[in-house]
């Protein structure tokens, strides 16, 4: 695969992960807004506070991750070894944070046991809507997979050569693969 194709693949993967995190942050902000207007009668204040804290954690990870990835997408095509190192560090750490948010999300604070009254189950369902779990789960898991892919993909030797060589503006980079196949 040509190096310019590989760089485009990395760029679009990072940009797609950033877009997924923007969607995740928007959905989480919407649910948080709805949670503030929710009137609960049977649900304990501690459970409600735990759900709100989990939403805030998800929102923080998604928003900060989207900003980091958008900034990274702007510079991912430059010849700089720091960009490759940033992909190695940011990708797996953000991916793990996203997976932790999926595993320990707000649904665990309001998981019904089967012994509670129907009104309390309805309050739980309004507190953590099922559609949110699907959107948050798909967006977070897909973004994490893309980030792990990018972190592993930039370990390729021709990408190492691309990021390690400094070129002035206007120079066209050609890896050893491109030079030998021409």
mmCIF file of N, CA and C in Angstrom, residues 89-151:
data_model
loop_
_atom_site.group_PDB
_atom_site.id
_atom_site.type_symbol
_atom_site.label_atom_id
_atom_site.label_comp_id
_atom_site.label_asym_id
_atom_site.label_seq_id
_atom_site.Cartn_x
_atom_site.Cartn_y
_atom_site.Cartn_z
ATOM 1 N N UNK A 89 0.241 7.512 22.010
ATOM 2 C CA UNK A 89 -0.152 7.799 23.389
ATOM 3 C C UNK A 89 -1.649 8.099 23.485
ATOM 4 N N UNK A 90 -2.131 9.015 22.664
ATOM 5 C CA UNK A 90 -3.525 9.443 22.753
ATOM 6 C C UNK A 90 -4.481 8.323 22.351
ATOM 7 N N UNK A 91 -4.149 7.606 21.288
ATOM 8 C CA UNK A 91 -5.048 6.562 20.797
ATOM 9 C C UNK A 91 -5.412 5.520 21.837
ATOM 10 N N UNK A 92 -4.442 4.783 22.376
ATOM 11 C CA UNK A 92 -4.796 3.750 23.357
ATOM 12 C C UNK A 92 -5.369 4.302 24.663
ATOM 13 N N UNK A 93 -4.841 5.433 25.141
ATOM 14 C CA UNK A 93 -5.363 5.977 26.399
ATOM 15 C C UNK A 93 -6.809 6.437 26.253
ATOM 16 N N UNK A 94 -7.101 7.130 25.179
ATOM 17 C CA UNK A 94 -8.480 7.570 24.946
ATOM 18 C C UNK A 94 -9.382 6.370 24.672
ATOM 19 N N UNK A 95 -8.877 5.392 23.941
ATOM 20 C CA UNK A 95 -9.648 4.177 23.690
ATOM 21 C C UNK A 95 -9.991 3.444 24.981
ATOM 22 N N UNK A 96 -9.026 3.338 25.888
ATOM 23 C CA UNK A 96 -9.295 2.696 27.176
ATOM 24 C C UNK A 96 -10.281 3.505 28.011
ATOM 25 N N UNK A 97 -10.163 4.819 27.988
ATOM 26 C CA UNK A 97 -11.112 5.665 28.725
ATOM 27 C C UNK A 97 -12.526 5.480 28.183
ATOM 28 N N UNK A 98 -12.655 5.375 26.866
ATOM 29 C CA UNK A 98 -13.969 5.160 26.267
ATOM 30 C C UNK A 98 -14.541 3.805 26.669
ATOM 31 N N UNK A 99 -13.697 2.785 26.651
ATOM 32 C CA UNK A 99 -14.171 1.454 27.030
ATOM 33 C C UNK A 99 -14.548 1.401 28.510
ATOM 34 N N UNK A 100 -13.802 2.098 29.357
ATOM 35 C CA UNK A 100 -14.160 2.157 30.788
ATOM 36 C C UNK A 100 -15.510 2.848 30.966
ATOM 37 N N UNK A 101 -15.757 3.880 30.184
ATOM 38 C CA UNK A 101 -17.048 4.561 30.244
ATOM 39 C C UNK A 101 -18.188 3.677 29.778
ATOM 40 N N UNK A 102 -17.907 2.773 28.847
ATOM 41 C CA UNK A 102 -18.942 1.853 28.383
ATOM 42 C C UNK A 102 -19.227 0.783 29.418
ATOM 43 N N UNK A 103 -18.180 0.286 30.052
ATOM 44 C CA UNK A 103 -18.345 -0.792 31.025
ATOM 45 C C UNK A 103 -18.950 -0.279 32.332
ATOM 46 N N UNK A 104 -18.540 0.891 32.775
ATOM 47 C CA UNK A 104 -19.025 1.427 34.046
ATOM 48 C C UNK A 104 -19.945 2.602 33.875
ATOM 49 N N UNK A 105 -20.838 2.538 32.945
ATOM 50 C CA UNK A 105 -21.704 3.667 32.636
ATOM 51 C C UNK A 105 -22.832 3.867 33.630
ATOM 52 N N UNK A 106 -23.701 4.810 33.333
ATOM 53 C CA UNK A 106 -24.772 5.178 34.268
ATOM 54 C C UNK A 106 -25.835 4.106 34.464
ATOM 55 N N UNK A 107 -25.927 3.166 33.562
ATOM 56 C CA UNK A 107 -26.973 2.146 33.680
ATOM 57 C C UNK A 107 -26.790 1.251 34.904
ATOM 58 N N UNK A 108 -25.575 1.153 35.409
ATOM 59 C CA UNK A 108 -25.328 0.291 36.570
ATOM 60 C C UNK A 108 -25.870 0.909 37.854
ATOM 61 N N UNK A 109 -25.972 2.213 37.913
ATOM 62 C CA UNK A 109 -26.503 2.873 39.108
ATOM 63 C C UNK A 109 -28.009 2.689 39.245
ATOM 64 N N UNK A 110 -28.671 2.394 38.142
ATOM 65 C CA UNK A 110 -30.131 2.254 38.160
ATOM 66 C C UNK A 110 -30.574 0.911 37.582
ATOM 67 N N UNK A 111 -29.736 -0.089 37.688
ATOM 68 C CA UNK A 111 -30.098 -1.403 37.154
ATOM 69 C C UNK A 111 -31.191 -2.022 38.022
ATOM 70 N N UNK A 112 -32.334 -2.341 37.433
ATOM 71 C CA UNK A 112 -33.417 -2.919 38.232
ATOM 72 C C UNK A 112 -33.081 -4.337 38.688
ATOM 73 N N UNK A 113 -33.522 -4.653 39.890
ATOM 74 C CA UNK A 113 -33.286 -5.986 40.446
ATOM 75 C C UNK A 113 -34.486 -6.892 40.274
ATOM 76 N N UNK A 114 -35.647 -6.294 40.010
ATOM 77 C CA UNK A 114 -36.867 -7.070 39.856
ATOM 78 C C UNK A 114 -37.754 -6.973 41.081
ATOM 79 N N UNK A 115 -37.225 -6.480 42.182
ATOM 80 C CA UNK A 115 -38.001 -6.358 43.418
ATOM 81 C C UNK A 115 -38.625 -4.986 43.603
ATOM 82 N N UNK A 116 -38.275 -4.035 42.753
ATOM 83 C CA UNK A 116 -38.768 -2.670 42.935
ATOM 84 C C UNK A 116 -40.149 -2.501 42.285
ATOM 85 N N UNK A 117 -40.868 -1.489 42.740
ATOM 86 C CA UNK A 117 -42.191 -1.236 42.138
ATOM 87 C C UNK A 117 -42.053 -0.748 40.685
ATOM 88 N N UNK A 118 -43.139 -0.856 39.969
ATOM 89 C CA UNK A 118 -43.159 -0.489 38.546
ATOM 90 C C UNK A 118 -42.831 0.988 38.340
ATOM 91 N N UNK A 119 -43.278 1.857 39.215
ATOM 92 C CA UNK A 119 -43.005 3.289 39.094
ATOM 93 C C UNK A 119 -41.500 3.568 39.172
ATOM 94 N N UNK A 120 -40.815 2.850 40.049
ATOM 95 C CA UNK A 120 -39.368 3.028 40.164
ATOM 96 C C UNK A 120 -38.658 2.525 38.905
ATOM 97 N N UNK A 121 -39.118 1.432 38.336
ATOM 98 C CA UNK A 121 -38.534 0.950 37.076
ATOM 99 C C UNK A 121 -38.722 1.953 35.951
ATOM 100 N N UNK A 122 -39.869 2.600 35.917
ATOM 101 C CA UNK A 122 -40.120 3.622 34.906
ATOM 102 C C UNK A 122 -39.203 4.827 35.109
ATOM 103 N N UNK A 123 -38.961 5.198 36.358
ATOM 104 C CA UNK A 123 -38.033 6.292 36.642
ATOM 105 C C UNK A 123 -36.617 5.913 36.207
ATOM 106 N N UNK A 124 -36.231 4.688 36.468
ATOM 107 C CA UNK A 124 -34.918 4.213 36.019
ATOM 108 C C UNK A 124 -34.811 4.311 34.502
ATOM 109 N N UNK A 125 -35.873 3.886 33.808
ATOM 110 C CA UNK A 125 -35.858 3.902 32.342
ATOM 111 C C UNK A 125 -35.792 5.329 31.801
ATOM 112 N N UNK A 126 -36.433 6.279 32.474
ATOM 113 C CA UNK A 126 -36.355 7.679 32.044
ATOM 114 C C UNK A 126 -34.997 8.283 32.370
ATOM 115 N N UNK A 127 -34.371 7.810 33.435
ATOM 116 C CA UNK A 127 -33.065 8.336 33.841
ATOM 117 C C UNK A 127 -31.977 7.926 32.856
ATOM 118 N N UNK A 128 -32.012 6.683 32.420
ATOM 119 C CA UNK A 128 -31.038 6.180 31.442
ATOM 120 C C UNK A 128 -31.823 5.575 30.285
ATOM 121 N N UNK A 129 -32.142 6.393 29.274
ATOM 122 C CA UNK A 129 -32.939 5.889 28.149
ATOM 123 C C UNK A 129 -32.177 4.825 27.346
ATOM 124 N N UNK A 130 -32.930 3.885 26.850
ATOM 125 C CA UNK A 130 -32.316 2.783 26.094
ATOM 126 C C UNK A 130 -31.648 3.281 24.814
ATOM 127 N N UNK A 131 -32.253 4.276 24.151
ATOM 128 C CA UNK A 131 -31.656 4.792 22.919
ATOM 129 C C UNK A 131 -30.285 5.390 23.196
ATOM 130 N N UNK A 132 -30.111 6.001 24.387
ATOM 131 C CA UNK A 132 -28.799 6.566 24.738
ATOM 132 C C UNK A 132 -27.750 5.461 24.833
ATOM 133 N N UNK A 133 -28.131 4.358 25.451
ATOM 134 C CA UNK A 133 -27.170 3.258 25.614
ATOM 135 C C UNK A 133 -26.701 2.739 24.267
ATOM 136 N N UNK A 134 -27.615 2.674 23.302
ATOM 137 C CA UNK A 134 -27.232 2.194 21.979
ATOM 138 C C UNK A 134 -26.316 3.180 21.263
ATOM 139 N N UNK A 135 -26.697 4.440 21.247
ATOM 140 C CA UNK A 135 -25.886 5.443 20.545
ATOM 141 C C UNK A 135 -24.525 5.598 21.220
ATOM 142 N N UNK A 136 -24.529 5.711 22.537
ATOM 143 C CA UNK A 136 -23.276 5.853 23.285
ATOM 144 C C UNK A 136 -22.396 4.621 23.110
ATOM 145 N N UNK A 137 -22.996 3.449 23.149
ATOM 146 C CA UNK A 137 -22.230 2.218 23.009
ATOM 147 C C UNK A 137 -21.600 2.055 21.636
ATOM 148 N N UNK A 138 -22.384 2.299 20.600
ATOM 149 C CA UNK A 138 -21.864 2.147 19.236
ATOM 150 C C UNK A 138 -20.806 3.207 18.933
ATOM 151 N N UNK A 139 -21.091 4.451 19.311
ATOM 152 C CA UNK A 139 -20.129 5.529 19.040
ATOM 153 C C UNK A 139 -18.841 5.325 19.838
ATOM 154 N N UNK A 140 -18.954 5.020 21.115
ATOM 155 C CA UNK A 140 -17.764 4.835 21.952
ATOM 156 C C UNK A 140 -16.938 3.633 21.541
ATOM 157 N N UNK A 141 -17.594 2.509 21.281
ATOM 158 C CA UNK A 141 -16.858 1.307 20.892
ATOM 159 C C UNK A 141 -16.208 1.476 19.519
ATOM 160 N N UNK A 142 -16.914 2.076 18.582
ATOM 161 C CA UNK A 142 -16.343 2.292 17.249
ATOM 162 C C UNK A 142 -15.148 3.240 17.302
ATOM 163 N N UNK A 143 -15.268 4.314 18.074
ATOM 164 C CA UNK A 143 -14.156 5.252 18.215
ATOM 165 C C UNK A 143 -12.962 4.572 18.877
ATOM 166 N N UNK A 144 -13.203 3.763 19.896
ATOM 167 C CA UNK A 144 -12.101 3.054 20.575
ATOM 168 C C UNK A 144 -11.409 2.095 19.604
ATOM 169 N N UNK A 145 -12.176 1.372 18.807
ATOM 170 C CA UNK A 145 -11.588 0.447 17.830
ATOM 171 C C UNK A 145 -10.742 1.207 16.813
ATOM 172 N N UNK A 146 -11.237 2.324 16.327
ATOM 173 C CA UNK A 146 -10.467 3.134 15.372
ATOM 174 C C UNK A 146 -9.169 3.633 16.001
ATOM 175 N N UNK A 147 -9.231 4.046 17.257
ATOM 176 C CA UNK A 147 -8.035 4.558 17.919
ATOM 177 C C UNK A 147 -6.998 3.457 18.132
ATOM 178 N N UNK A 148 -7.441 2.266 18.509
ATOM 179 C CA UNK A 148 -6.501 1.145 18.654
ATOM 180 C C UNK A 148 -5.911 0.765 17.292
ATOM 181 N N UNK A 149 -6.744 0.805 16.255
ATOM 182 C CA UNK A 149 -6.249 0.517 14.909
ATOM 183 C C UNK A 149 -5.167 1.506 14.498
ATOM 184 N N UNK A 150 -5.430 2.800 14.689
ATOM 185 C CA UNK A 150 -4.469 3.833 14.286
ATOM 186 C C UNK A 150 -3.160 3.673 15.056
ATOM 187 N N UNK A 151 -3.255 3.436 16.355
ATOM 188 C CA UNK A 151 -2.042 3.281 17.167
ATOM 189 C C UNK A 151 -1.198 2.103 16.685
#
